[in-house]
CSV table of C-alpha atoms in Angstrom, one decimal:
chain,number,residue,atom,x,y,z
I,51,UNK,CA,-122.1,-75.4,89.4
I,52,UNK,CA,-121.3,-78.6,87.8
I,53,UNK,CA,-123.2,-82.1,88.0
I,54,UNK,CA,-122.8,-84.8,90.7
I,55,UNK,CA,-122.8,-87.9,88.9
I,56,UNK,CA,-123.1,-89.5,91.6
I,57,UNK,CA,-126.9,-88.4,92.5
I,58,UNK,CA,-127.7,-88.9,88.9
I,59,UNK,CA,-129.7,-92.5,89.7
I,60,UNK,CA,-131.7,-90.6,92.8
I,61,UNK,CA,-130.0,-92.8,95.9
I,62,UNK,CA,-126.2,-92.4,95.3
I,63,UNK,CA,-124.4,-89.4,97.4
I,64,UNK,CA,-120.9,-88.3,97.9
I,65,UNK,CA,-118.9,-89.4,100.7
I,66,UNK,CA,-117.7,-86.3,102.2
I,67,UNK,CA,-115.3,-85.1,104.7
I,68,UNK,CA,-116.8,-83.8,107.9
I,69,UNK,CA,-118.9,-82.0,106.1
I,70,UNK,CA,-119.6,-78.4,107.1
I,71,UNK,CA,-123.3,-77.0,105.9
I,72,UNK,CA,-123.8,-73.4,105.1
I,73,UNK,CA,-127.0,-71.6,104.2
I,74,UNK,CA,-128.1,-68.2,102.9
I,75,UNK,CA,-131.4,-67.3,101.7
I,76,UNK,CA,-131.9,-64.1,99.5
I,77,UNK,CA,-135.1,-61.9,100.4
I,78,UNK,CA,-135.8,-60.8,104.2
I,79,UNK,CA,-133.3,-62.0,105.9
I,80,UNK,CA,-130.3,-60.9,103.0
I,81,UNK,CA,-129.7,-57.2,103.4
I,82,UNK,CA,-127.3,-56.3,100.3
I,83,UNK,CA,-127.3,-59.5,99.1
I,84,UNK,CA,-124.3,-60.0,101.2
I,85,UNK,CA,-125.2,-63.4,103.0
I,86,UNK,CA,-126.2,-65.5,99.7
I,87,UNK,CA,-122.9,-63.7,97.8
I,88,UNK,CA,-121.0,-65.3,100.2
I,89,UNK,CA,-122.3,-68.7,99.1
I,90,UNK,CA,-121.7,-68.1,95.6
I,91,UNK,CA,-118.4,-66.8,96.3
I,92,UNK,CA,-117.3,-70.3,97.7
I,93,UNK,CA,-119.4,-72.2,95.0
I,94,UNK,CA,-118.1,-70.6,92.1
I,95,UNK,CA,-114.3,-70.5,93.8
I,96,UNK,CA,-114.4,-74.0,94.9
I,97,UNK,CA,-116.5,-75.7,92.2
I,98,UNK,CA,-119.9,-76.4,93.5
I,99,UNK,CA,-121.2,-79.6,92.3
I,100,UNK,CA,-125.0,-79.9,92.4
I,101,UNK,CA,-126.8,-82.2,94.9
I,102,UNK,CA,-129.9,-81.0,94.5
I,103,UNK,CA,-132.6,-78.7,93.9
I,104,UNK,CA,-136.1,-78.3,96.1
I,105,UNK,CA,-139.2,-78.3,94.3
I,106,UNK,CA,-140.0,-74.8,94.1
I,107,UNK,CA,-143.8,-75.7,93.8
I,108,UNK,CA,-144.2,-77.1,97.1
I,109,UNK,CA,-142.8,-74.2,99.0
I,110,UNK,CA,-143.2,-70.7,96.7
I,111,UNK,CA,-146.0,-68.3,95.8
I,112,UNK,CA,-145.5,-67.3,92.8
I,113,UNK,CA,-147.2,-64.1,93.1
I,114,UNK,CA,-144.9,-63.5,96.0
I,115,UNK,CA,-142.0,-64.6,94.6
I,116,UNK,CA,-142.3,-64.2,91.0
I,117,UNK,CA,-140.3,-66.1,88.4
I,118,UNK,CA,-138.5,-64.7,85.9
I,119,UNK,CA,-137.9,-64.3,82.0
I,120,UNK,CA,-134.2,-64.4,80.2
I,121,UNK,CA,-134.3,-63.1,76.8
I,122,UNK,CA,-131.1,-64.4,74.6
I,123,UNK,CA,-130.5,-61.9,71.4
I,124,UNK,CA,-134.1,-60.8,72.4
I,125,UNK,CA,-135.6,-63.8,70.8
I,126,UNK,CA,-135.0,-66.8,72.7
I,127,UNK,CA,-136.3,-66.8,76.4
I,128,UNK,CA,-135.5,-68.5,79.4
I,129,UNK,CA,-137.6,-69.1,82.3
I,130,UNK,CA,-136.0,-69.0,85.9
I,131,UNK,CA,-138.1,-69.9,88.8
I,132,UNK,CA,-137.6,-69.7,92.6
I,133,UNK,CA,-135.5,-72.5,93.7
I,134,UNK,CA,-133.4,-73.8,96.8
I,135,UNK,CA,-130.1,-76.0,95.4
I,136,UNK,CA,-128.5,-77.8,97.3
I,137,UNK,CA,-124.5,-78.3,96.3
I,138,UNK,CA,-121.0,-79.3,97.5
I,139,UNK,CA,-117.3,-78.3,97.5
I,140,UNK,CA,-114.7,-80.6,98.0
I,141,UNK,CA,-112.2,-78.2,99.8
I,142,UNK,CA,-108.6,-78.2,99.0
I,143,UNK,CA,-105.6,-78.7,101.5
I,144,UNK,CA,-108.5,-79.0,103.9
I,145,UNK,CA,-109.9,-82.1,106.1
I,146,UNK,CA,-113.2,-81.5,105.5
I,147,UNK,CA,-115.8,-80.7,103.0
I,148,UNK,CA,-118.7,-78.2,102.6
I,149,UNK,CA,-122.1,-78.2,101.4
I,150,UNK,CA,-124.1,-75.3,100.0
I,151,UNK,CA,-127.1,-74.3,100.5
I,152,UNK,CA,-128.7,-71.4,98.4
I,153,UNK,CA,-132.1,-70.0,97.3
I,154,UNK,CA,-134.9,-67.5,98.3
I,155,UNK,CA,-137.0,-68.0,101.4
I,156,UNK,CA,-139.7,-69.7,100.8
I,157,UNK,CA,-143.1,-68.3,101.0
I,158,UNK,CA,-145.1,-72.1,101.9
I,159,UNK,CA,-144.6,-74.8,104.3
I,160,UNK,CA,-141.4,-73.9,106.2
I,161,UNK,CA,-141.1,-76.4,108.3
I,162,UNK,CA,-141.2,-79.5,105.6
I,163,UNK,CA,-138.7,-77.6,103.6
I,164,UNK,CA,-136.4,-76.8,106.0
I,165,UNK,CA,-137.2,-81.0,107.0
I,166,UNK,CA,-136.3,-81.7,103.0
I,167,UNK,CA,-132.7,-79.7,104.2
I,168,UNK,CA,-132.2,-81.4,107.3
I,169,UNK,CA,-132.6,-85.0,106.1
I,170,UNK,CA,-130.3,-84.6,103.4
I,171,UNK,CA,-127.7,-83.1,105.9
I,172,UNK,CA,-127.8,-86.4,107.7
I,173,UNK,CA,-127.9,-88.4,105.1
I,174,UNK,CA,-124.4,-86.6,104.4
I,175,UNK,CA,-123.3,-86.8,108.1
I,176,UNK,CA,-122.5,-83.1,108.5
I,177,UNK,CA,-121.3,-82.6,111.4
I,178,UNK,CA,-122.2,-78.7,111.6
I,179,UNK,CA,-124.5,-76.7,110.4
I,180,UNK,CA,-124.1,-72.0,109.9
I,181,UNK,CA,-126.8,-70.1,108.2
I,182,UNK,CA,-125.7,-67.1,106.8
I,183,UNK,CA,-127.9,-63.5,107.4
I,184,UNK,CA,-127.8,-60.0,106.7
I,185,UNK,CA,-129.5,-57.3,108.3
I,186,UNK,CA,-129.7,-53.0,107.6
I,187,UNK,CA,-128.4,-51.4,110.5
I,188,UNK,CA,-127.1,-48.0,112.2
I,189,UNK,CA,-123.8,-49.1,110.7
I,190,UNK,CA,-121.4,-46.3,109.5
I,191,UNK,CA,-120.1,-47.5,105.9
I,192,UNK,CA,-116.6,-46.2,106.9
I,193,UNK,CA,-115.8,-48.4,109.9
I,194,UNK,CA,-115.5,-52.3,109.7
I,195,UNK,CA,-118.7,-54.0,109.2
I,196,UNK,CA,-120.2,-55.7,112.5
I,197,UNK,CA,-120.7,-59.6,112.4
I,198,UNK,CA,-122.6,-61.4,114.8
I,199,UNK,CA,-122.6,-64.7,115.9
I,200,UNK,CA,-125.6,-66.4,118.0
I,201,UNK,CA,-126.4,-70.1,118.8
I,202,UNK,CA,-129.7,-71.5,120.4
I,203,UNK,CA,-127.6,-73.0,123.2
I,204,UNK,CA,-125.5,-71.9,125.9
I,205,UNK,CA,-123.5,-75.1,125.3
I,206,UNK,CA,-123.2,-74.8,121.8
I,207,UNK,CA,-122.4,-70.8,121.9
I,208,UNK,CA,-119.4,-72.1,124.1
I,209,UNK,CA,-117.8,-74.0,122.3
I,210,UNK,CA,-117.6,-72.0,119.1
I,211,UNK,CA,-117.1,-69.0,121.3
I,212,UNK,CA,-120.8,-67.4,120.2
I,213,UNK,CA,-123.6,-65.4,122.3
I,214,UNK,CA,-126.4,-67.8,123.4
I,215,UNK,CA,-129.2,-66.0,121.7
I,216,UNK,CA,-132.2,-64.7,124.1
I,217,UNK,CA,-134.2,-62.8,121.3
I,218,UNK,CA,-138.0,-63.2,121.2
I,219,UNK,CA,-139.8,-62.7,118.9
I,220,UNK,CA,-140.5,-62.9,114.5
I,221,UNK,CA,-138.1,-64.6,112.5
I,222,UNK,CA,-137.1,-65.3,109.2
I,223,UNK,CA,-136.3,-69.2,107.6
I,224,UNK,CA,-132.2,-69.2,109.0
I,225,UNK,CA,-134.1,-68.8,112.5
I,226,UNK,CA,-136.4,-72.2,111.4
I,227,UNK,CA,-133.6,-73.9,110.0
I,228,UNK,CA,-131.5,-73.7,112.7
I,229,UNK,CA,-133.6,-74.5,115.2
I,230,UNK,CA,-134.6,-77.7,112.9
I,231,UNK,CA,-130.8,-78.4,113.1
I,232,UNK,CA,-131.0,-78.0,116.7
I,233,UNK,CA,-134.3,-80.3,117.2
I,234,UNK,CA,-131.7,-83.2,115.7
I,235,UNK,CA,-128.7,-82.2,118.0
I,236,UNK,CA,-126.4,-81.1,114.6
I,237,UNK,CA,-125.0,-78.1,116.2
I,238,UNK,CA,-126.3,-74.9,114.2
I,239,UNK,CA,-124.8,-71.5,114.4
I,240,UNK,CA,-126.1,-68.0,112.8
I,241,UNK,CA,-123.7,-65.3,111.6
I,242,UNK,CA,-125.0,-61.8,110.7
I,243,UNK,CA,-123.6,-59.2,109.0
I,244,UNK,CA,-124.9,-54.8,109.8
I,245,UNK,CA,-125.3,-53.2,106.5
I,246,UNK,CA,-125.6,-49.7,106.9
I,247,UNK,CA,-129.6,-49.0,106.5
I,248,UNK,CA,-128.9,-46.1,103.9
I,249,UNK,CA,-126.8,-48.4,101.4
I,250,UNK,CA,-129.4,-50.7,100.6
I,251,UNK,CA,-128.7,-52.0,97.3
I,252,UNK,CA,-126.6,-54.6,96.3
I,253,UNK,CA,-123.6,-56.1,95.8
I,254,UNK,CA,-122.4,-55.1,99.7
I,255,UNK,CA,-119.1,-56.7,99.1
I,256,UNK,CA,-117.5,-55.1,102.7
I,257,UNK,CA,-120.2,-56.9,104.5
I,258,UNK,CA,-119.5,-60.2,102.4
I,259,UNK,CA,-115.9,-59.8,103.1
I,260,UNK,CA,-116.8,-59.7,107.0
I,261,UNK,CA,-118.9,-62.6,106.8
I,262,UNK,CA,-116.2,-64.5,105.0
I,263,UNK,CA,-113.8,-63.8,107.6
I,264,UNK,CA,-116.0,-64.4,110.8
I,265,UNK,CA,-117.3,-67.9,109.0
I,266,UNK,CA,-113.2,-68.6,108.5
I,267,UNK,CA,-112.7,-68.2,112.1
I,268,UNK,CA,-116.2,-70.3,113.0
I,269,UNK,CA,-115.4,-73.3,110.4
I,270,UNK,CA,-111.6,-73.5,110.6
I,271,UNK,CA,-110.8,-73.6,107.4
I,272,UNK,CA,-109.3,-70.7,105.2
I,273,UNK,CA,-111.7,-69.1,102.8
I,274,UNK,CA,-110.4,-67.8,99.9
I,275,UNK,CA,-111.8,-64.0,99.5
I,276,UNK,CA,-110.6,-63.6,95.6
I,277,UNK,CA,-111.4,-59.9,94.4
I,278,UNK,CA,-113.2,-58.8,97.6
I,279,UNK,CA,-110.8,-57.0,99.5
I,280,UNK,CA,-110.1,-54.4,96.2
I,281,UNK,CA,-114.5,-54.4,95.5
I,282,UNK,CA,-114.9,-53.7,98.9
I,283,UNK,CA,-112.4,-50.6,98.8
I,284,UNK,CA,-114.0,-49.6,95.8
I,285,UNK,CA,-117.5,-49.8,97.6
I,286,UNK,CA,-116.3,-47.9,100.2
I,287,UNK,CA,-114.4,-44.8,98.1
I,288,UNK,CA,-118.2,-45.3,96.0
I,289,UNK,CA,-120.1,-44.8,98.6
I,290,UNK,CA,-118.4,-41.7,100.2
I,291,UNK,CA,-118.4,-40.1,97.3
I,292,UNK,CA,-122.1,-39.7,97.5
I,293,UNK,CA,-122.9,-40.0,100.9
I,294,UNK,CA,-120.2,-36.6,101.7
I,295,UNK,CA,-121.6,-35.0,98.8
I,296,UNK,CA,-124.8,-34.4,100.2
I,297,UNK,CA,-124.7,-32.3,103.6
I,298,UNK,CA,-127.5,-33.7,105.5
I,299,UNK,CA,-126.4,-37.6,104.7
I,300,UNK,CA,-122.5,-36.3,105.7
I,301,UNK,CA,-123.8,-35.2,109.2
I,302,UNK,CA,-125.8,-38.0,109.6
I,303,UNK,CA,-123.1,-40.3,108.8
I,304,UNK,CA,-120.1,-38.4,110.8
I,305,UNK,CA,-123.0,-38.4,113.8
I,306,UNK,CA,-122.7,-43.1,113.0
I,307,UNK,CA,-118.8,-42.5,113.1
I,308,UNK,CA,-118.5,-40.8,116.4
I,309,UNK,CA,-121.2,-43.0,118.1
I,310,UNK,CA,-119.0,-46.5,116.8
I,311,UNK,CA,-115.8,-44.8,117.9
I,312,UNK,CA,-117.3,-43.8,121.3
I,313,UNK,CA,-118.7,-47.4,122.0
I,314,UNK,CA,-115.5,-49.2,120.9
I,315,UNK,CA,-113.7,-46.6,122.9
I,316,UNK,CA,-115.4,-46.7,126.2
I,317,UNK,CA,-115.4,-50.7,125.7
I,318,UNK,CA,-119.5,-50.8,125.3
I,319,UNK,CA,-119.5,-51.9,121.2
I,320,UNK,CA,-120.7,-55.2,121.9
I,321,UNK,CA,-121.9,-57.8,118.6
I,322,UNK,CA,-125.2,-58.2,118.4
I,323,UNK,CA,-127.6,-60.7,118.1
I,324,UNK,CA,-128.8,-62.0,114.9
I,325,UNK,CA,-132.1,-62.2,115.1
I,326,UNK,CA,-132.7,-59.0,116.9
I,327,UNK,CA,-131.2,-57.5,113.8
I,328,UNK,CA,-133.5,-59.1,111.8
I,329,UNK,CA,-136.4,-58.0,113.9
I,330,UNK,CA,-134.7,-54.5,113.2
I,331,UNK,CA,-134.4,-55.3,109.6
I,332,UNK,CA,-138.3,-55.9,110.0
I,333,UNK,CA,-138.8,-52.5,111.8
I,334,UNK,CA,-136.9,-50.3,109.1
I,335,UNK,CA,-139.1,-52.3,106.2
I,336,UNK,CA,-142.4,-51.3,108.1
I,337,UNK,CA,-140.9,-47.3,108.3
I,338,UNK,CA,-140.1,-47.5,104.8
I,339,UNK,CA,-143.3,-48.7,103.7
I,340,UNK,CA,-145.0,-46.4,105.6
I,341,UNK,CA,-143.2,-43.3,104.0
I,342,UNK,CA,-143.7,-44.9,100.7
């Protein structure tokens, strides 16, 4: 990302157009890294020019959420720490601009950061707000990866065409910072994205891709996708190639395949809810650890 002039004396912002705010937060709620990659597919494609960066003292424990050390020809080092920048894109052969949100979720004081978000977002006049999730799921890697789409209103699910979420229950900082966009009356919207449970590591470019294409529809405007249609083939043909070479993970898999195909067939494959896959997310961490 490059440097706004503009913000350089504190008070100055840009005037954008109709602004559309997305979020993604690595950590918890970013299965694969898929949700945040999505955001850095747009900033790097489109030119992000930084806004502004949250204090990462005020919100991070840094035994929690460690920084880290670059080393450059092994001598010189580089310290990163946990951070939440805030950026923008001015989009091109488009009406309307967008502005980026990207970090990990903060360990401190949610509410006050996700306040520190919102203000800036008026201060901007966005006009809408998405935060961007991931979550592992009973997803077979073979078949198209499932996106969901939830708002905290019934009024607001209608008009984008979303499902009114009625989850109870834990969740993550997108579920705080939507509502906190909500509380204002900026309408906020949460896409998530099913990575299969038994690819966990990242890049999860397929469930990127689907992201990008489900946002596209939600934002009206045409997202570039770049290289991800040929890394997410590639992911795919990867992935096979281990998960068929072992017998037990090939059953288990085909056993994912034939449940999709029956659901879609019999008409019962129905999106679902963000948050609840988050609370499943939640539920597979606690298993794992357990077995640890």
């Amino acid at each position: 990302m490059t440097p706004d002039p503009s913000a350089s004396g504190g008070d100055a912002l840009p005037q954008l157009r109709r602004p559309v705010l997305l979020a993604a937060f690595g950590g918890w709620t970013d299965a694969g890294d898929a949700a945040s990659a999505v955001v850095e597919h747009l900033s790097l494609t489109w030119t992000a020019v930084d806004l502004r960066e949250i204090d990462p003292d005020d919100y991070y424990d840094y035994q929690a959420t460690r920084p880290t050390i670059h080393l450059s020809d092994g001598v010189t080092r580089r310290l990163s720490w946990p951070s939440t920048s805030i950026s923008y894109c001015r989009v091109p052969t488009a009406d309307r601009d967008l502005v980026l949100v990207l970090g990990m979720e903060p360990n401190l004081r949610w509410r006050a950061f996700c306040q520190e978000i919102v203000d800036l977002a008026v201060d901007l006049d966005v006009e809408t707000a998405v935060v961007l999730g991931a979550a592992f799921a009973d997803s077979p890697h073979t078949r198209p990866i499932p996106v969901s789409g939830s708002a905290h209103t019934a009024e607001i699910a209608a008009r984008y065409g979303l499902a009114a979420s009625s989850y109870d229950g834990p969740t993550g900082i997108t579920g705080v910072l939507q509502d906190a966009f909500i509380q204002i009356g900026i309408p906020a919207m949460a896409l998530w994205a099913s990575v299969p449970h038994y690819v966990g590591n990242p890049p999860s470019p397929k469930a990127t891709l689907a992201l990008l294409h489900r946002l596209e529809l939600l934002v009206g405007l045409p997202l570039p996708v770049g290289m991800l249609p040929e890394q997410a083939r590639e992911w795919e043909e990867t992935v096979s190639e281990m998960v068929f070479a072992d017998d037990d993970m090939a059953a288990y898999v085909h056993e994912l395949e034939q449940r999709h195909d029956d659901d879609l067939a019999d008409g019962t494959l129905t999106e679902v809810d963000g948050d609840l896959l988050a609370a499943e997310f939640e539920r597979y961490l606690r298993q794992r650890g357990s077995n640890d």
